[in-house]
Short mmCIF file of C-alpha atoms in Angstrom, two decimals:
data_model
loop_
_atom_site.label_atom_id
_atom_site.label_comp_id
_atom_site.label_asym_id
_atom_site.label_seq_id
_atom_site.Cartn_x
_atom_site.Cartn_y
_atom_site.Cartn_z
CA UNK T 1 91.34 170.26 -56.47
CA UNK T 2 90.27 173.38 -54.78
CA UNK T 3 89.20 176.55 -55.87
CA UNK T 4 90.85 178.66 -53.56
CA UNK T 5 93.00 181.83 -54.97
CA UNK T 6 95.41 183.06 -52.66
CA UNK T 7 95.90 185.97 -54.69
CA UNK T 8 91.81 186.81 -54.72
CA UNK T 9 91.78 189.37 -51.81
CA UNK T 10 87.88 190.56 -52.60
CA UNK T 11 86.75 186.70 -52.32
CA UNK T 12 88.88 186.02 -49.46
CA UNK T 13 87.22 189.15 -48.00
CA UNK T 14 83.54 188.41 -48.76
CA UNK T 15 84.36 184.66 -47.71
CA UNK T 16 85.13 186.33 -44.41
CA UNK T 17 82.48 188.78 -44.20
CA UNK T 18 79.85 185.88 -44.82
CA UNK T 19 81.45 183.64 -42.02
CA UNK T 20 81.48 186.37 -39.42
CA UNK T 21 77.46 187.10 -40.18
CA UNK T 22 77.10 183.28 -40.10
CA UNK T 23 78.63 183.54 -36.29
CA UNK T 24 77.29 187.21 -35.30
CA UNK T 25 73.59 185.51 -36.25
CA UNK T 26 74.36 182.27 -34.67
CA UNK T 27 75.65 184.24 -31.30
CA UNK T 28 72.39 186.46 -31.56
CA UNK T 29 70.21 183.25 -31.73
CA UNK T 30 71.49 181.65 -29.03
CA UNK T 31 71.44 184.85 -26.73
CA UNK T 32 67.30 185.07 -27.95
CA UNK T 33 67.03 181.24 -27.27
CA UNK T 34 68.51 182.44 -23.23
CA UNK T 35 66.25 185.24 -22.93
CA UNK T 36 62.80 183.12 -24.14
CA UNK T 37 64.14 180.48 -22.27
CA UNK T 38 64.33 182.21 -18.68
CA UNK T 39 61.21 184.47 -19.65
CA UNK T 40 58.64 181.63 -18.42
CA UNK T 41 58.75 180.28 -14.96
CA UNK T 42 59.19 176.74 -17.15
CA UNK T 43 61.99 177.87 -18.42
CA UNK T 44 63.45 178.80 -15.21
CA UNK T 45 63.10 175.48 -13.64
CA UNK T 46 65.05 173.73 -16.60
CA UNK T 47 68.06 176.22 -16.24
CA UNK T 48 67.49 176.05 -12.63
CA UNK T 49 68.00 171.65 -12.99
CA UNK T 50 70.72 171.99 -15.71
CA UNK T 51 72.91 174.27 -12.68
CA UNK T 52 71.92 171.79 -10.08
CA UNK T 53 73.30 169.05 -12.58
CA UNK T 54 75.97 170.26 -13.61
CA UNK T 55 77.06 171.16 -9.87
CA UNK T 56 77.86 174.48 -10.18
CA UNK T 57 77.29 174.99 -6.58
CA UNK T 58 79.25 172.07 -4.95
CA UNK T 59 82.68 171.22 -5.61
CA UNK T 60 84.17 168.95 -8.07
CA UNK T 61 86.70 167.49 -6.16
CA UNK T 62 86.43 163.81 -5.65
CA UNK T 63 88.86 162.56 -3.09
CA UNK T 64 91.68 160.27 -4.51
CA UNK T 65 89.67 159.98 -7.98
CA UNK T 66 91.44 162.31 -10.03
CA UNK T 67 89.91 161.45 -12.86
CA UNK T 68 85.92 161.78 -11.24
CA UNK T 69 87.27 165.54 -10.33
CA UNK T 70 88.00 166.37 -13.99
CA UNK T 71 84.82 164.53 -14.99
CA UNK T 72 82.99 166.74 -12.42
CA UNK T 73 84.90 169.99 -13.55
CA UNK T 74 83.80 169.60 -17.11
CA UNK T 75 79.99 169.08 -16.04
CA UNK T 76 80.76 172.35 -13.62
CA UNK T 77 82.26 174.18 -16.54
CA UNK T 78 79.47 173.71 -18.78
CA UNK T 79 76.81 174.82 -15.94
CA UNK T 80 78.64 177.83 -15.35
CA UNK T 81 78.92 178.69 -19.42
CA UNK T 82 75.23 178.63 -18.62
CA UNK T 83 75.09 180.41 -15.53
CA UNK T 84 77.00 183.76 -17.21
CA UNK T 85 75.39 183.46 -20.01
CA UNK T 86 72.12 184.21 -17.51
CA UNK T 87 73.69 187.04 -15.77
CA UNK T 88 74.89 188.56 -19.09
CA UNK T 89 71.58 188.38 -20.78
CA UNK T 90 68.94 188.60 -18.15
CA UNK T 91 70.45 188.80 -14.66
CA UNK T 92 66.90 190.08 -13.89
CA UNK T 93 65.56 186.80 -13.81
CA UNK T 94 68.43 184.85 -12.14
CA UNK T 95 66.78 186.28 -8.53
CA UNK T 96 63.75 184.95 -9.68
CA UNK T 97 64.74 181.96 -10.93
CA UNK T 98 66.61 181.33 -7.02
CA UNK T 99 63.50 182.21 -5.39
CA UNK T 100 61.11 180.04 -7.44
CA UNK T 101 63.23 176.92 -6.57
CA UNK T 102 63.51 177.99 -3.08
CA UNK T 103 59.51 177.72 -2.89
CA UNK T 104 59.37 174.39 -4.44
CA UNK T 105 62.16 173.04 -2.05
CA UNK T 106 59.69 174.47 0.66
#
């Protein structure tokens, strides 16, 4: 049986207050996890691998698989969740980042 009071406003209110810290300190972790993350050349390299992966530079289309082009779209969609949430957080770095891989391809 639950506990739950439809008619408790202030506990449906604090419930909510606690839940949106829980996700405004989850969001905030994350965007510090980004940030440390492409701070070190390291760290660069790994986001740099995860794009590559993911192919968010090449297309997704498979021709006559439909099915391998929504495989590939779902890898693509997850490297590009990545790649904004570089240029929103430290679009500084993403030049770097492209001209550190260029030397190593060099």
């Amino acid at each position: 049986m639950s506990n739950f009071d439809p008619t408790d406003v202030n506990r449906q209110e604090r419930d909510k207050q606690s839940r949106d810290l829980d996700a405004r300190l989850k969001r905030e972790t994350e965007e510090a996890d980004v940030r440390w993350l492409m701070g070190c050349k390291q760290g660069r390299r790994i986001v740099w691998r995860q794009l590559e992966r993911t192919g968010v530079f090449r297309l997704s289309y498979a021709q006559g698989d439909a099915m391998a082009t929504a495989f590939n779209e779902g890898k693509r969609n997850t490297g590009l969740q990545l790649l904004a949430q570089v240029h929103a957080l430290c679009p500084e770095q993403y030049p770097l980042m492209v001209q550190e891989a260029n030397d190593a391809d060099d």
